[in-house]
Phi, psi and omega in degrees: 000355183252022179294149174251133178267126183233155176221151179285141177247328182290309185260029182297328182291325177300310184302318183295329186288327184257011176266125174266102184268124189286163173284138181263114179248151175245109182270108184266139181221154183248117177290155187256141175267117178270012177065217191292334179283329170083002177203165182293116186292347173290349175275084188306313183291331179293314176301322177292321184291327185291314179302310183295320177299318181294338175255015181291139185259118175304330182294342185271346177310134179299320182293323174294319179293322180297316183290327177304324183274349189270145187280337187236036188237032179298313183294316180294321178303312183297322181294322182289321176292316182291315187262350190059039181268070175238164179295313180298319180298315178303316178302311185292323175299309181299317185294316177298317180298324178292323179297313172302316181303312183294318179304314175297317187278315192243338175105176189299318181295321178294323179300310186285335170298310181299316183289318183296318180286330182290316179291322179299312180293321180297319180295328179287331180289341175301321183273333184261107190282348175284340179273141184036061186289343184269358177281144169297124184306314186296322185291314179301316177292318177305306179301318185293327179289320178290309175299323177297337178282349177283130181284125178242122174295163178295133185271111180277128189247346185251116177242135173289172184298335181260008184232128183242154173296153177290118178233162178286164173300329177289318182287328178302316179297317179301318182292320176301323180288316184291326174303318184284329187274348190289138171214168189294328177269018182302138170218119179228166183222131177240128177258129178232170183285307190255151178296323184295325181294329182303300186297316185293320176295311174313312181295321177301314185289327180287339177257341185292130180310316184284345184247332196290333181267352183247326185250130181250091192275149173216154177256153180213117179229174185282161181270355195298325189262000184295332177284337182281064195303337183283356177268016190289334184300111173097358176258098189273348183265125173274115181295342178293336186275357183250015180297318183259008187292321179286330168297325182290320175303308184297321180282353182088357180293325173244139181240359180215123177243132173260124186216158168282191177290359180301334187260018175293314183208170176072006183227137185281114179222135183298159182294142183255158176266338176228125172238129178238130169264108181289337176233154181298143173298140189290337186197178187296321178308312184286320180306311182286317180295320180290322181294329179295340176289338182271073189255001176292166176286140188049040170286166179235133178242108185250137172234136184274128181223148176290168190290331184267001175292151186259146182282352182300333182295324180284324180291330175297316179294329185282322172299313184298327181295310183300329175294320178297314177308311182299323185290315179280354168276354183278118187282344183274359188290318190294314172309316183296323177298320183303326180299330180266355184259129182228115181288137171245115188261024181289138180214140181222116185247132170261105192295326182298327178244349180079007174299127185235125177253127180237165180293334184282334179264343191297318187297312175305314178297320182298315178298312176308317182292320183292328178292342184267348181294155183296133185268148185223145176303143172066011182244131170266128186266011182269148174297141176246125182255143166222161183241138175253130184246141179273135184288333185277312190252353188062015180280160186236144169228134183265153177223138179236134178246122182270165177313151184294345173293338180288146181298135182305343182288337174233016185286318184240115178238137177251143171301164186258342192232158170263144187227156183280329184243148178302316180302315179297317173307312182289322180299314186292314178299318176298323180293313175300324174297318182288318175303316181296321177297325176293313181297336184272354182088016181259002173230157178267182180292350172272005182060039176233152177311155186286342191305135179053029179243155184304335176300335176274003183234124182292341176207138174280112183264119172294142182297131179252145178297168177294326177234131184238164174272124184228170183294150176294155180308131180302135185248105182287336181294340170297316181290321185292324181294319174297327182295337175297343178293327173213079187285146169243090190293126171235151183233133177247138175271123186250118174261131178248126183234122183267149190289329187261008176049049173273337181229155183284153177309134175249138182243130174231174184228135179245128177242128177219163187272010173205164178292128178261160177295152181294130177252138177276176181299141180247124183256128180247130188256105185284312171202196187296330185262330192245134167230159182232136173246119179262126179248128184251125175283167178294135184295148181228135174288125185232144178278133175223149175262163179302328177293314178295330178294318177296322177294316176304321182294320179296324176293318177297318179296320177301315175302313188294325178277344188306323192246013176234176171292132180299139177269136184297309184221123186231128177294135182237022180275061186293146174284326183244132181251136172239147184198176175283154181278079179222161180307157180296328185286347179265359187286328179299309180295318174308311184299314180297326182291321191253001181278143177083196184214166176236154179292146187298324181295316184297317180292328176296326182297333183274358178048053179263110180255357184283112180298332173292333180265350172285141176284185177285134177273133180239125181273111184291337181284349179236051181044047173067034183292130188285139173231161178257124188287138179240307177197171179267149176232115182250134175290134180292332178282327182217095183298356172276350175265108185244129173231169187234131169264123190227159173253142175299150177285135189307139179288338184295134167242338178276085182284346179285336190258124175281336180296331184284000177285339192305317184249020181279123180248000184282152174227113190285324190232139180288155178197159181302314187266354184302147174293148182289118182273172172290130190255139178244133174255116180234149184281144180287350176284342185242021179239155166237167179224126186297148172284334180285124183304151178300325183302336185255319190290335176298339180296334174299333178286342188269339190303310184302327182286319180295320185290316179297319171295326181290322182299317183294313181296324179289328177298306182296327180287331174301307183298320175297329177275354179237275181297324181257037184293323181288345183263122184251099178276138173279336176218133187284343185294335177289323179295318179300316177297323181290333179259008175266115186277156178302333181295340182282347175056035177276174182290347179219147176216179193278353189302320180292315182294330185289325176297314181291322180293328175300315178290321176298312180299319179292316186297309179306305186295315183301310173305316179301308180297323181293318183275330182279335178232075185288347179276343182287136169282179186295327181298312174300318179298312180296318180293316183293324181293322176295330179289326194276323178268007173305147179305309190298323181290322182293316178300322176297319181292325174298316181288321177297324181276353183076023181293331188298338176291335189262356182279125182269107182233002183269126184283135179292120185235081187302328184288338172253013186278146170224155183286139183295131180251146180295320179300327176279318189288328184286348179262003185298145183237158185284129176234181179228165175219157180281139177206141178298142176287342176293317179298314175305318181288320179300323180293322174302310183296326184287326171303316177299317181291322181297317181295327176293311178298324187284315190221358176104185187300319187297312179299321178301321180284341175285327173294316176302323178295324182299318184260342169232084183305331184289337175271092187228079181298330182296338188266000180266145179270083184290336179291339180296336181293341180276346185277073182241159175296134176280139180279164173298148185301334189291338181302334188271346176060337173215117181296338179283344184303305177309319179296322186282330180290332179091025176214130173280118180268115172291331174243098184288348182292339180295319178293325177299311181297324180292345180246020177251108185286151176304339182273004177271105190249011181266350181241086185287356180272349182239132177283149176290171190283001190297317177301314183288318172305319174304312182290318180294334177294314183291326180293313180301317178303312188282335173297314176302311182303312182299325177285332176294314184296335183268358185289155188291329176267141175280105188274140175295151183303324175296322177286323177299323184294317181290325177295316183292320180300317177298318188282333177257015174306134188294323181293325173296311178302320172300317173310306181302326177296314181297315184287335190271112188238156178239133184266129178222133180288138169211186187241147180239131179254127182226144178277130180274182178284342179265026180056028174251162183259138178239123178263126179236142176276137183223159175260124181253138183255133178235137179265168179299321184296338175301336185255008178288127179273116178209170178207090181198118187293323181293320177303316179298320179294315180290329177293318176297324181289322176299321189289323183290331177284320176299319181293328176288328183258356187301317180297313179304311182295313177309314182291320179297321175293332182281320191220345181297143175283342179250150178284139190275067184298315188287318177298323177288325174291338182285335174295320177058053191282145175295153192294325182304331180301314179283337179292330177300314178301312179294322187287323174298322179297314175302317180290328183285317186301313183290314186294329180268012173062044176077029179278104177291339179286328172295327178284324175299326181296315180296315176302318174299322189283329185276346180105001183283317176304313175302315175299319176303320182292321177300310180306313177290314189282327184258003175054053184289136180290108183252012177301131174294136184307323178297318176293324180296318179296321178288327180290319184287328181271003179057045175067017184265009187245140185232138179244134180231115180253132172233159176271135180224160183219124183053040174081006183234140178291132178266004179138204185282185182307133183244167177275160179292326185279125179234158174299146187304329182288339181258006188291327186292134176082349187289126170220166179245148183232123173247128176246136179256130177246132180239115185051045175071011172248133177291113183246348180201142172222129189223154174238156176200168182289332183237171172295324185292317180293322175295317186296310180297320177298312187289323179296316180295322178294327176288325178295317178293326176294314178302317183295321178296325187282330185285000000 
């Protein structure tokens, strides 16, 4: 960059004599105006693409779907949906732009070819993993699927001599020129703007009848983007194919190269006879360098211009060239330059990486660092430089102030030396500032920002697929089966009690070879009327003999077969043994008394009419199908004809589930108020009756449920005794809930606890990062938190800990169930199962939530520490963050503010920081509120979640999610910020009728936003506009919050409050949390005081409907309704989906228009000041329409 341009002066005439300057031609063409379509409609594929792209649904984008599964991506998701800011969306827009460019530059045939070839290559890449290997597979498949749906005409490559492909007027003029200039020794170079145009033009010239036999074309582009594999959509040229292009051109094998500006300089290329600028050169440098390629004698340098272009452009370039020649012929130029040049020799080397910072590179590095800082409306993230001049020597010293989100310790940096020139002073200042950033821990050892670098990650997590192979569900019966080899026999007494008291309590005994965990009461749902409660007494160690074990096995087999069709031969080496609760010495007699069955006529002769003491009736004509005895039926004409009236045995087997009762019509036990069941009449001659009374045989139906419940308890106990040994749960039922996946279809699953755990984890990690890295700005904090709580990291932590074996996802299937046998379990082998990584991550969060519900925050954080050892909040010295310099009292502006907030600040600088907007650049000693807002966001979440967890009713997870979203909604927080005022006494001076002044005391009211420290005129204008809307809507919103049965989505959206209003609430919460050393109760007092907690209690107690109108409309329409929002101005669309934030010059008249489409028919169009308002209005219209139709 420091090269000096020289030219000979003594022998300059000889130089000019042997230099061949080409003939300069202007190739004029007349562009076509395509009217409203904006492109040549003969490009069929482009038209189809434009229509399909307009109807694309952002909700189907893989990035949007991925954000919906992420626990901390609400803002990113909203931004992606609003702005279409996804990778696939950007690729399609870029591809569409390229297609338009090619259509305009080259014509319809080239456009169709370009699109066809691009789609074909993308489709091939889906199956070829080596192509575009950096692409996300879901994104690649999504793009391929969408583009493959576009109808592409067959691309014709063979044209007869009198028929040409459809080309643009511009390309037609170029072809005419090349046809005129062709000769056997022709060598030419064509410069174009875009890489995509290169490949398409080469193909056109290769198939055009006038060109294909005379011109041997090649493409040549730059290598700079070859490493960016994700830009491959629409890039048809493989740079690996151009390795020999230049050598082939020199040898004459190729005679025409189409290239971008890469061949302007720096590459050795032979002199050409023709050089064509397909577009005007962008500057004088390009004009001269391209002309320099046409160095043959009688060469031509052509520039393509439209018919309305003025020739003065070329004349101006020639005049500028003459001035340049005169400049470098000037011998006095170099001394003048040397006066302004001052060398800055600052160097900073990182030996471990070899990274070097110099004064020449520091300025660019500093601007790059500032560009990575979190952006905020109304805040400039560029560094601000200033110069101090010495009165005596005219020397300069620089100072730089960085954006307000940077820590005050390194925000304002002054240069160390005085310099003669401004340039040197600024260089040295930038160097000192960037060096200070590294020393403060804001740069890595490569002297780059930490963003998206390993320094921001406590552990590098390899990407996990969506579904992984994990261990099979832990089988506790394997351990118990092995325990029979050296048993420690324990017996549990089980008491069975019926709710309707139709049968006496039944006592049974469960015998196992080891101590089992304590089990709470178990309720079994026999039918709609009858339930049984099983109570488990404390286990007792009992001595047993091998003979009694065999007897218990026989008793267990008897119970298992009592309610089923008998099996000819059944293995009886059961792991768990069941029997009557009687002394061991009476077992043999009990077995002989109750084993087997009697003919029904023999039982009838004993005149036993009690259904409970009667055994199961078996119809021999129906393969011994079990029936429940009701009464005897004797014919009045012939007393020898005896029949039995029976009820069929209930088909239900899953007695654990209340849900399966919904369609059950069977009634297992007779009762006065029971509905009449289907009755079976069978002849006593074809029946037998079991000796085991029904009051005991019914216990056989309970065994599968007991075993299933016991298995789940054993899994949870094993987990608590191994992986979670350091966590002391007071109740194992919380652990059971946390490890039970929804796919198990059990009475409980982890979803509710996962909701709690998600917020607890977010809160804990936020606190950890905030206190552990006081030097990090909010951008680093947010990015690192996302890295820690992301699903792949939690899933990896679960796999590393071995948690996968303890996740219960197997559904209880009683009809396929069989009692665990010793002989089978001791032969069990290790197998694997498929499991979603999301389930693994969810269970980790559910265990955190279970610990929180069980014993509070400290226990939950112990679980977090078990799976994420780096998150250890207990080891941090949180009090050190408060040891900061106290500001002057005037910073607070009103001494009653802390009192009004409801917290006495020991460190008032925290409150000052909480009220410092990022636009506040006049106080370099105070950081902006972004760090505290980051922390306050997590604090607010945990406060709301705590209230939800303590509510008397157990609220489902889905409903809790909606309630939380409604209560932490930015518009609601903004309303509370505007509505929360402080009264301060002051005086009012007024002139009386007697020309005297009267002083009267008055009360002046201030809101929290009045204390916000900011400096931006646009911010103040937008703030006042928000406050005006608030003043109009305030009464309606207050009444709605107080008494309405629906959440006021529309009213709140109409305020269209600026984001900083809600940020103030969260930043103050963060300040209170830090100042109180993590006391959540102090934060709850503030949330109570602003009115959020009272409203949350009303939502819970009065069951306020918080469903968003858009979700309600989609639910009513069964997802067949689509909402499309566009930004409009003065009744006209201004373009595609826009941001809520617009330039200050464009604010006036900006509105948003939302159209709702139901089953492809537009049913509503609404407008609003914000995207949210327009969408809510449209959704309300759809809901009203659907209600009218129903």
